[in-house]
PDB file of C-alpha atoms in Angstrom:
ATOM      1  CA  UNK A 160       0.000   0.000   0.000  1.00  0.00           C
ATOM      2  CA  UNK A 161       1.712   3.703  -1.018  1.00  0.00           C
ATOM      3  CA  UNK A 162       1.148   6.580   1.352  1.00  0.00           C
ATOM      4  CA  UNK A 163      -1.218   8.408  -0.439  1.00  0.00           C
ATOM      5  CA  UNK A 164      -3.479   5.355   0.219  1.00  0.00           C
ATOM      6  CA  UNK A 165      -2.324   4.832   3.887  1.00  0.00           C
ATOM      7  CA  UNK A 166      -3.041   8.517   4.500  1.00  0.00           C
ATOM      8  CA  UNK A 167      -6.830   8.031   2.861  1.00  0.00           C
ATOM      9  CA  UNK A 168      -7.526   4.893   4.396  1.00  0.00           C
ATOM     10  CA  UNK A 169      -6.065   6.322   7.923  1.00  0.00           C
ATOM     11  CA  UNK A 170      -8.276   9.586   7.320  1.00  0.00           C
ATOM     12  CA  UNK A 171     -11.626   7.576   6.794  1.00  0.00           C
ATOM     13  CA  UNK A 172     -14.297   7.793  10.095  1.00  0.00           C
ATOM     14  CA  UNK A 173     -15.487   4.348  11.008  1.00  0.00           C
ATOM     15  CA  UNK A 174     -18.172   2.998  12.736  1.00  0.00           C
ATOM     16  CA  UNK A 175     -18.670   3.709  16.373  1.00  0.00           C
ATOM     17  CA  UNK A 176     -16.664   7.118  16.027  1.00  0.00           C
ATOM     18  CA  UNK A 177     -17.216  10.194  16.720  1.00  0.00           C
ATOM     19  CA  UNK A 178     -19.049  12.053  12.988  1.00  0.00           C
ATOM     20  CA  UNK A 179     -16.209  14.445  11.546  1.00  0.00           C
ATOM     21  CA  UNK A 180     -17.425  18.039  12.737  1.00  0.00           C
ATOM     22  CA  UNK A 181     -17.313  20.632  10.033  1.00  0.00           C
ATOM     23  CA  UNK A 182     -19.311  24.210   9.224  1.00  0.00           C
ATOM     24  CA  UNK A 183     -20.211  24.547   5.667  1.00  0.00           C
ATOM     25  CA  UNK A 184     -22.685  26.831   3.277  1.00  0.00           C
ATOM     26  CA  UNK A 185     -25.730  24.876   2.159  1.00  0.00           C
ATOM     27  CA  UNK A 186     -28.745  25.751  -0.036  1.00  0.00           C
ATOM     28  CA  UNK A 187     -30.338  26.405   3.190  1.00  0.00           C
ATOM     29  CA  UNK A 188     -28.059  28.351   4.893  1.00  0.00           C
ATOM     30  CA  UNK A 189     -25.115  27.749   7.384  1.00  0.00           C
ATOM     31  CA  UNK A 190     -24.743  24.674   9.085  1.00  0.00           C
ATOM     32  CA  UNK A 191     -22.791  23.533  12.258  1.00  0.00           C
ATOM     33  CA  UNK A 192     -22.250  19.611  11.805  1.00  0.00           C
ATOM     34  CA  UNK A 193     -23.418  17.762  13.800  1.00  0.00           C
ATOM     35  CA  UNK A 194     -23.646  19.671  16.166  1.00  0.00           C
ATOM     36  CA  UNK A 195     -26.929  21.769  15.287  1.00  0.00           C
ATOM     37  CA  UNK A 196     -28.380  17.896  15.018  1.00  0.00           C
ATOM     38  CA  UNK A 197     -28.087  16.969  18.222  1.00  0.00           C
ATOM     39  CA  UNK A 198     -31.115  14.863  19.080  1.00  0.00           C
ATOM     40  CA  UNK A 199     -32.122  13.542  15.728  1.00  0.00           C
ATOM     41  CA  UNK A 200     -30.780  10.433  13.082  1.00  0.00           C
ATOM     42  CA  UNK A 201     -29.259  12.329  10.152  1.00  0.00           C
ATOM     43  CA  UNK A 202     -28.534  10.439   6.954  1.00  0.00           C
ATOM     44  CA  UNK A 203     -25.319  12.629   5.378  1.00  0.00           C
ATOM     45  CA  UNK A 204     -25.136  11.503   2.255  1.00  0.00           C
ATOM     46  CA  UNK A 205     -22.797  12.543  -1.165  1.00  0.00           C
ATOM     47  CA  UNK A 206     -23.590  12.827  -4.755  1.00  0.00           C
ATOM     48  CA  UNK A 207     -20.916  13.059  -7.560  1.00  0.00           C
ATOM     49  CA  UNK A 208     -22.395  16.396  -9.419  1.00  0.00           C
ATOM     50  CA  UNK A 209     -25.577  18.154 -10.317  1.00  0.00           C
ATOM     51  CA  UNK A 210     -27.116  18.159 -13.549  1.00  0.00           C
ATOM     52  CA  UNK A 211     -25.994  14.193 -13.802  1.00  0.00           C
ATOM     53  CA  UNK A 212     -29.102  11.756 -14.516  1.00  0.00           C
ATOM     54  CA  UNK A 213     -28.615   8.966 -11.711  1.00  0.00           C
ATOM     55  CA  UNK A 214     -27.830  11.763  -8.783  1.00  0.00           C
ATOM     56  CA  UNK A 215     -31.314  13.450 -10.294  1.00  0.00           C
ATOM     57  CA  UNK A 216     -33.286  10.470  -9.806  1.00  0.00           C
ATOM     58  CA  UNK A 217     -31.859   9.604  -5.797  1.00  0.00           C
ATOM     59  CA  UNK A 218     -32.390  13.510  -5.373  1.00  0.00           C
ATOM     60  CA  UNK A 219     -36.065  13.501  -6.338  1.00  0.00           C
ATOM     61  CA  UNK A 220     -36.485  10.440  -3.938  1.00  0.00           C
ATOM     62  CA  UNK A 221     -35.211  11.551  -1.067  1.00  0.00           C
ATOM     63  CA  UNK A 222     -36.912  14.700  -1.212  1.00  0.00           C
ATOM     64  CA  UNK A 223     -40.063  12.407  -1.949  1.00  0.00           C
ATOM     65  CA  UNK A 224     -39.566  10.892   1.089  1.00  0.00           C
ATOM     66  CA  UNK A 225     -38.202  13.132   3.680  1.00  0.00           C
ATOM     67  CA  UNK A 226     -41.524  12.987   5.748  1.00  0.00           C
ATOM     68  CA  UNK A 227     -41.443   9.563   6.067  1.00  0.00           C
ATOM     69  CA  UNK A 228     -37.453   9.833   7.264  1.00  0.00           C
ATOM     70  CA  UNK A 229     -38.355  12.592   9.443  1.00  0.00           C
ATOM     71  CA  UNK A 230     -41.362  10.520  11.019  1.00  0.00           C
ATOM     72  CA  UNK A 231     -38.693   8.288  11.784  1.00  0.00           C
ATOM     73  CA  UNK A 232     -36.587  11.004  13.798  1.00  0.00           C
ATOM     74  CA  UNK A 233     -34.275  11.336  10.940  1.00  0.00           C
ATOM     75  CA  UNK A 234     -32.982  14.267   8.548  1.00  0.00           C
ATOM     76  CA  UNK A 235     -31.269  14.400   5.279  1.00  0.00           C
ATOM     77  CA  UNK A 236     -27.868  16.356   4.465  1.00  0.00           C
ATOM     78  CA  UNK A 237     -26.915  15.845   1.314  1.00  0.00           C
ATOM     79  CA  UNK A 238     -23.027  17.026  -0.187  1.00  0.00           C
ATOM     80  CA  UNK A 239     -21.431  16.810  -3.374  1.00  0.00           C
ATOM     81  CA  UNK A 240     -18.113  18.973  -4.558  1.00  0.00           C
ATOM     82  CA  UNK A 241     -19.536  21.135  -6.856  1.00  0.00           C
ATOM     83  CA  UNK A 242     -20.766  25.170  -6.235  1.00  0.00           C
ATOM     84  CA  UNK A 243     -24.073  26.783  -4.216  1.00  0.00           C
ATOM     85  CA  UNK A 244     -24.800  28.525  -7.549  1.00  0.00           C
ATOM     86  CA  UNK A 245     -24.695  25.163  -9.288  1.00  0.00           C
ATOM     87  CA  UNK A 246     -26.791  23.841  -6.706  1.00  0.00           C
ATOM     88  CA  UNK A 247     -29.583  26.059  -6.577  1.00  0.00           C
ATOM     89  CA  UNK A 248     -29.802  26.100 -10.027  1.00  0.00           C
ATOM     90  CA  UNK A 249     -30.003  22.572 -10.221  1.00  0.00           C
ATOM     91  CA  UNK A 250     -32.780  21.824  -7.866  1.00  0.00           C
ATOM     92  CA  UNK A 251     -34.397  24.590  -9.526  1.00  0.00           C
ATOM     93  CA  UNK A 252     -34.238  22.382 -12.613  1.00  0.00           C
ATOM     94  CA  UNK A 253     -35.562  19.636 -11.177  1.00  0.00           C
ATOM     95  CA  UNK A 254     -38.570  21.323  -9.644  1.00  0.00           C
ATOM     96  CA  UNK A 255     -39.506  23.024 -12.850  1.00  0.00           C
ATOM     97  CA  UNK A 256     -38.413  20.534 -15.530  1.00  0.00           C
ATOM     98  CA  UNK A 257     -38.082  17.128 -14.214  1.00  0.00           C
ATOM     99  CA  UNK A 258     -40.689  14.356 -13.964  1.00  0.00           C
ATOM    100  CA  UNK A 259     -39.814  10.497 -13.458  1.00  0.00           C
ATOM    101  CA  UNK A 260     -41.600   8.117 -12.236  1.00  0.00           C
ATOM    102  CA  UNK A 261     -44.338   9.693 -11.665  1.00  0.00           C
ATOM    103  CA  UNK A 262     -42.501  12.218  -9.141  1.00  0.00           C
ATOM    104  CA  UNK A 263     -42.725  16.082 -10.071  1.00  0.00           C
ATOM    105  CA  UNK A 264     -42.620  19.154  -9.408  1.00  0.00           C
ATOM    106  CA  UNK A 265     -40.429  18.031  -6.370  1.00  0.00           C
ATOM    107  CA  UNK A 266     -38.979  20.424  -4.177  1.00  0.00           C
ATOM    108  CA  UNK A 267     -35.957  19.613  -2.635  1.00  0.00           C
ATOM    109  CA  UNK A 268     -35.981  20.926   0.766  1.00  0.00           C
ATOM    110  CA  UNK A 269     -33.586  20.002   2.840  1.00  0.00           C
ATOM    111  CA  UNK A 270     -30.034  21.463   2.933  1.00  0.00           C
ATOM    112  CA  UNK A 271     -27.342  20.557   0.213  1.00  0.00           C
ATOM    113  CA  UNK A 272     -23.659  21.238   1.092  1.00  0.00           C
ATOM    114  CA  UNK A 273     -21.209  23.422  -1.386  1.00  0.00           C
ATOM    115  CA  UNK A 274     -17.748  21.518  -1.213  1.00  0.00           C
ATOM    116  CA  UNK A 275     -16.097  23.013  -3.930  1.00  0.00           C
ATOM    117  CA  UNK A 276     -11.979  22.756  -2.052  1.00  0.00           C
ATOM    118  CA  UNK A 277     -13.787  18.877  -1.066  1.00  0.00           C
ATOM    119  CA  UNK A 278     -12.727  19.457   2.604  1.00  0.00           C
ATOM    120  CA  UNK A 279     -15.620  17.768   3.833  1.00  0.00           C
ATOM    121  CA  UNK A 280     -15.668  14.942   1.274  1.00  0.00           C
ATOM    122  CA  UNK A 281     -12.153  14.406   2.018  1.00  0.00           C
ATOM    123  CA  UNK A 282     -13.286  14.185   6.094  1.00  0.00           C
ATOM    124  CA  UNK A 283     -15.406  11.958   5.518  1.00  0.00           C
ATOM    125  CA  UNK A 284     -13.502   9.116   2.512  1.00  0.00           C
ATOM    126  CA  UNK A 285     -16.019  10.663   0.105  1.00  0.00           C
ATOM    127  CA  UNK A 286     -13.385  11.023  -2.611  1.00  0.00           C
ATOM    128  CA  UNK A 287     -11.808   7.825  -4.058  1.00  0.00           C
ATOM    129  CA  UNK A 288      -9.195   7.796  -6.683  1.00  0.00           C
ATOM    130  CA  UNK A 289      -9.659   4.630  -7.858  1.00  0.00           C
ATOM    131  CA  UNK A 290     -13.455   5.528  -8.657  1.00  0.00           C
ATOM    132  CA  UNK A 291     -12.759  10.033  -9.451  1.00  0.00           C
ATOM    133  CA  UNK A 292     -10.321  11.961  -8.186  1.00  0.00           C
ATOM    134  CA  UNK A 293     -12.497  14.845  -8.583  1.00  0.00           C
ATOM    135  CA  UNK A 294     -16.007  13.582  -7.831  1.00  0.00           C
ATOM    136  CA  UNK A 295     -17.063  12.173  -4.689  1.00  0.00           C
ATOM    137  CA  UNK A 296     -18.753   8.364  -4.605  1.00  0.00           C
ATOM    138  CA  UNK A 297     -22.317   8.026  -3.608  1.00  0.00           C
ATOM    139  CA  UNK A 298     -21.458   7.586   0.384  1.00  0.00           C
ATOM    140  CA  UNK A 299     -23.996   7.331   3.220  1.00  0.00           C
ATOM    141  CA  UNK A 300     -23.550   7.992   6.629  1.00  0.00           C
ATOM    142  CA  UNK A 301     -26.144   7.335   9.191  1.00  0.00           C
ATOM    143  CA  UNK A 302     -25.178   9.132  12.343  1.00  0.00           C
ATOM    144  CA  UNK A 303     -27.353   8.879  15.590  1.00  0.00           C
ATOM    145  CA  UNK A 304     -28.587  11.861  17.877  1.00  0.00           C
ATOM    146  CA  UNK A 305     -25.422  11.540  19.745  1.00  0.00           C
ATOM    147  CA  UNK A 306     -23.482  12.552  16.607  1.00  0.00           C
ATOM    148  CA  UNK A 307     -21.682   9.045  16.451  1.00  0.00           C
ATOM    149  CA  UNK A 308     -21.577   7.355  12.942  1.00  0.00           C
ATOM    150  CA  UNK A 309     -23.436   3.939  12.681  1.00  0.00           C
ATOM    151  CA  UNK A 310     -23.643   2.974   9.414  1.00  0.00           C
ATOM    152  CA  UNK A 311     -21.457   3.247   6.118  1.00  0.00           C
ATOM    153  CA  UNK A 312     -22.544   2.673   2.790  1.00  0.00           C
ATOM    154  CA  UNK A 313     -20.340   3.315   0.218  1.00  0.00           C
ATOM    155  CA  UNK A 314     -21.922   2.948  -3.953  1.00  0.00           C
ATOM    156  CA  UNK A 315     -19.758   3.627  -7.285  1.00  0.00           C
ATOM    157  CA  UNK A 316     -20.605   6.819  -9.363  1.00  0.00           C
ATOM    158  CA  UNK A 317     -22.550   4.230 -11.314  1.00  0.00           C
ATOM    159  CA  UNK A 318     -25.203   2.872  -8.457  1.00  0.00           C
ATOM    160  CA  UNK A 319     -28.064   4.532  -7.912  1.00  0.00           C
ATOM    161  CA  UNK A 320     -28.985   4.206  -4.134  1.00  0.00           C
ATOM    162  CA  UNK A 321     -31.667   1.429  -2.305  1.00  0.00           C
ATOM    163  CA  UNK A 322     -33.834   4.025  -0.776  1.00  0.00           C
ATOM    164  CA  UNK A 323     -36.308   1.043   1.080  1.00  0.00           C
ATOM    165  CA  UNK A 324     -32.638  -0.174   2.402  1.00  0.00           C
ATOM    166  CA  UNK A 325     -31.581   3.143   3.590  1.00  0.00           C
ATOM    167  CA  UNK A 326     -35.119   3.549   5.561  1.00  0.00           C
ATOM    168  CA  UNK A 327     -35.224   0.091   6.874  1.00  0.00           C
ATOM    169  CA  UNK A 328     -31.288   0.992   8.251  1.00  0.00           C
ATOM    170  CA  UNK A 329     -33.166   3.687  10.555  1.00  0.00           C
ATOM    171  CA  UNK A 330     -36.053   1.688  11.673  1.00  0.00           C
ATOM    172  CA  UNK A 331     -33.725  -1.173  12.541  1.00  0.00           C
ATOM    173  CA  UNK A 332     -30.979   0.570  14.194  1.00  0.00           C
ATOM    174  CA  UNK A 333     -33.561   2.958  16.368  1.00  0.00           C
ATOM    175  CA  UNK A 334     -35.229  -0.742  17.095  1.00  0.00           C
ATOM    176  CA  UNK A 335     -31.940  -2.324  18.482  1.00  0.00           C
ATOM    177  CA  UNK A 336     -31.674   0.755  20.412  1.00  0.00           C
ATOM    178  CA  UNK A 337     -34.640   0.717  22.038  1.00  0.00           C
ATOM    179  CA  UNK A 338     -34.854  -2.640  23.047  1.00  0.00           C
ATOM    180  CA  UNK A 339     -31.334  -4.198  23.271  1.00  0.00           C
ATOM    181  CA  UNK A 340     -32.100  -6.308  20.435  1.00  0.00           C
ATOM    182  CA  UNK A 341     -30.299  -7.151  17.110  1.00  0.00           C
ATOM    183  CA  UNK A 342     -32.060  -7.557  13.368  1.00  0.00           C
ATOM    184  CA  UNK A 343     -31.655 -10.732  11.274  1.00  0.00           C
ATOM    185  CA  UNK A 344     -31.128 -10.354   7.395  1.00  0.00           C
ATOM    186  CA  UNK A 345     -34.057  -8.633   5.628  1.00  0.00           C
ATOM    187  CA  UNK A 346     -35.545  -7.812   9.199  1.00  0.00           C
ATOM    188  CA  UNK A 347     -38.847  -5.296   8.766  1.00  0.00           C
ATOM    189  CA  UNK A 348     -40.766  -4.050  11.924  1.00  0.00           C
ATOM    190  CA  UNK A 349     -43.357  -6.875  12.929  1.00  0.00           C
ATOM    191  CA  UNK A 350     -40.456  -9.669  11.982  1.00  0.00           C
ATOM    192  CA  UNK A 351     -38.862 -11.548  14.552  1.00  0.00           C
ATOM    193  CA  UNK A 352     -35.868 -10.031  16.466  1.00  0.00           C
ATOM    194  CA  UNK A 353     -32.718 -11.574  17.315  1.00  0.00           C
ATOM    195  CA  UNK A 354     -32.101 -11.873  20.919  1.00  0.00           C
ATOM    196  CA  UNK A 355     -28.377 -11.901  22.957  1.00  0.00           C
ATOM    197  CA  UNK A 356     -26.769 -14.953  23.023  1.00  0.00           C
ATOM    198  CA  UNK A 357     -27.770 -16.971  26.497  1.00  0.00           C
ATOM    199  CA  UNK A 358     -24.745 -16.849  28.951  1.00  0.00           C
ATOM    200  CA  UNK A 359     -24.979 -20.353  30.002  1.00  0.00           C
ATOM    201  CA  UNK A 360     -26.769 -24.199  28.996  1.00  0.00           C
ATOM    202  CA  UNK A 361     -29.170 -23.013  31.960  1.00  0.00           C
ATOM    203  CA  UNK A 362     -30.382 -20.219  30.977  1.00  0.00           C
ATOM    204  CA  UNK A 363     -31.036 -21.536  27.394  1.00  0.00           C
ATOM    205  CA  UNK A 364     -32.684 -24.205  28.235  1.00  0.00           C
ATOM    206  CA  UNK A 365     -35.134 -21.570  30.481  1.00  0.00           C
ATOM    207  CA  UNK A 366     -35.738 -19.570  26.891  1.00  0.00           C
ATOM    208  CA  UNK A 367     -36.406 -22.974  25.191  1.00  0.00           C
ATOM    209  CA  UNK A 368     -39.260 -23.591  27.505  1.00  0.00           C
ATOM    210  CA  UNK A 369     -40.834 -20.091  26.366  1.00  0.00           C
ATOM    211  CA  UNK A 370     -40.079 -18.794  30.289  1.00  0.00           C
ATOM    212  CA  UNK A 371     -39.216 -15.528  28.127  1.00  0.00           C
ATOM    213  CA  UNK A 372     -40.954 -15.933  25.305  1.00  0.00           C
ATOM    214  CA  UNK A 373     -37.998 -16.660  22.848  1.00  0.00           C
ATOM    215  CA  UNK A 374     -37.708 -19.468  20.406  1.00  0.00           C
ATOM    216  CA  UNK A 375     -33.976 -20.695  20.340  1.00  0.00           C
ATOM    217  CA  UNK A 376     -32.591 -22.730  17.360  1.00  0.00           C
ATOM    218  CA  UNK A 377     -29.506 -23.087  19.491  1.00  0.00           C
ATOM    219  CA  UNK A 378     -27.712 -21.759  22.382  1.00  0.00           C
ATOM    220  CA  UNK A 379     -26.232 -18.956  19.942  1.00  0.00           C
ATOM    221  CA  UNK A 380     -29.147 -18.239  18.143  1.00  0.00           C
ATOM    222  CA  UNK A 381     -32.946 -17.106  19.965  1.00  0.00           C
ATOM    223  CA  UNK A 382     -35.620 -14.855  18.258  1.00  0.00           C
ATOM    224  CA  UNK A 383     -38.005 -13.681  19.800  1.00  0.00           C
ATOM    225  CA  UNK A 384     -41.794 -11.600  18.304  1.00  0.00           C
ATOM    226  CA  UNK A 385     -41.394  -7.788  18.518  1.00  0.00           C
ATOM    227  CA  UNK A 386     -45.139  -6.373  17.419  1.00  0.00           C
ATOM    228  CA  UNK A 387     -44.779  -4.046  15.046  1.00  0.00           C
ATOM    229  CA  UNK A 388     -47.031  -1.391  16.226  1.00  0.00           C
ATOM    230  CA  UNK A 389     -44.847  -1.433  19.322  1.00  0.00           C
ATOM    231  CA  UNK A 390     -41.403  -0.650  17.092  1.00  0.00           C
ATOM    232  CA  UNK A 391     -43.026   2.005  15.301  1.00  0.00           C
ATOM    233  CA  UNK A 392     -44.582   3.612  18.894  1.00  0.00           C
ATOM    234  CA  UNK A 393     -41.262   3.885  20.193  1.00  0.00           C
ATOM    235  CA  UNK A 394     -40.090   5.701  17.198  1.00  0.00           C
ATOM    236  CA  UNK A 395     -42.803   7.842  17.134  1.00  0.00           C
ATOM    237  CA  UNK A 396     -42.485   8.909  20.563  1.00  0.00           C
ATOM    238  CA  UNK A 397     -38.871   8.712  20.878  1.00  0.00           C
ATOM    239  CA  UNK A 398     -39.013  11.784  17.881  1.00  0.00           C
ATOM    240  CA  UNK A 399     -41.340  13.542  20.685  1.00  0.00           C
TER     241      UNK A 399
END
């Protein structure tokens, strides 16, 4: 590995750290990151340039569905390297011009970052040689009301974005939070959650008799039924 890549790799936030602080101008103003977010799930998220078809499409979802996210407790920053003008004058395109399936007239609403010197993309392993040197990939950060990063999703300039996926990350992580559980592959609220590991034959052998409720397939591996009206109540209030 050369040092240019030892210094990019080294420079890249990971999960369970501490999201990069920066101040930047946005389409909607000055913002203090994360610090102004305190208290909500933000998805920070990067887009290679305007006026480029795939970044159009994730653009008009997102704003689409930032009620739902923000039902969920969670706001949308979005960041690519090119200029506020550019910006503005993009969305503006896309409100006025653009219509795809069956979306338009969509305003995009919440704040978009100018990174024109790519400090912030930089911060945050946004820019990747091997993909552009001058454009950053389509990264996603999900970063909890603490301000600690807790999920990392990085797509090629060529990958539009799962936006069910991205939700379903908020949903599940705020329902692991909220009731010490984990999420098995494809989880949804209503499925069955995954349940620590018993600490000894005894106690799994008290979860195989239903004493808590919990099927166990073995001593490593219990579910148990979380309702899903009772996932999305917590999340609901927890916004409160």
């Amino acid at each position: 590995m050369d040092t240019i890549t030892q210094n990019q790799a080294a420079s890249m936030p990971r999960i369970g750290e501490r999201a990069p602080a920066f101040k930047a101008v946005t389409t909607q103003g000055e913002i203090n990151f994360p610090e102004q977010y305190s208290g909500s799930w933000v998805i920070l998220f990067s887009h290679p340039a305007d006026f480029t078809p795939v970044c159009t499409s994730e653009f008009m979802t997102f704003a689409s569905l930032e009620d739902k996210f923000a039902e969920a407790n969670c706001k949308l920053v979005g960041l690519s390297v090119d200029g506020l003008y550019s910006h503005i004058a993009w969305l503006r395109t896309i409100k006025d011009k653009i219509e795809y399936r069956g979306m338009k007239n969509v305003e995009v609403k919440f704040p978009l970052i100018e990174d024109i010197t790519m400090e912030v993309a930089k911060r945050y392993g946004m820019i990747q040689p091997g993909e552009s040197s001058t454009k950053a990939v389509r990264a996603v950060f999900v970063i909890d009301p603490k301000g600690i990063i807790r999920t990392i999703i990085y797509y090629p300039l060529s990958l539009g974005r799962n936006f069910d996926e991205l939700y379903r990350i908020i949903l599940a992580l705020q329902t692991a939070d909220a009731f010490s559980v984990a999420t098995p592959a494809d989880w949804r609220p209503g499925d069955d959650v995954i349940v620590p590991p018993a600490g000894s034959c005894g106690v799994a052998k008290d979860r195989m008799e239903g004493k808590e409720e919990m099927k166990c397939h073995d001593w490593f591996f219990c579910t148990k039924k979380l309702d899903k009206e009772k996932v999305l109540s917590t999340i609901t209030r927890k916004k409160q």
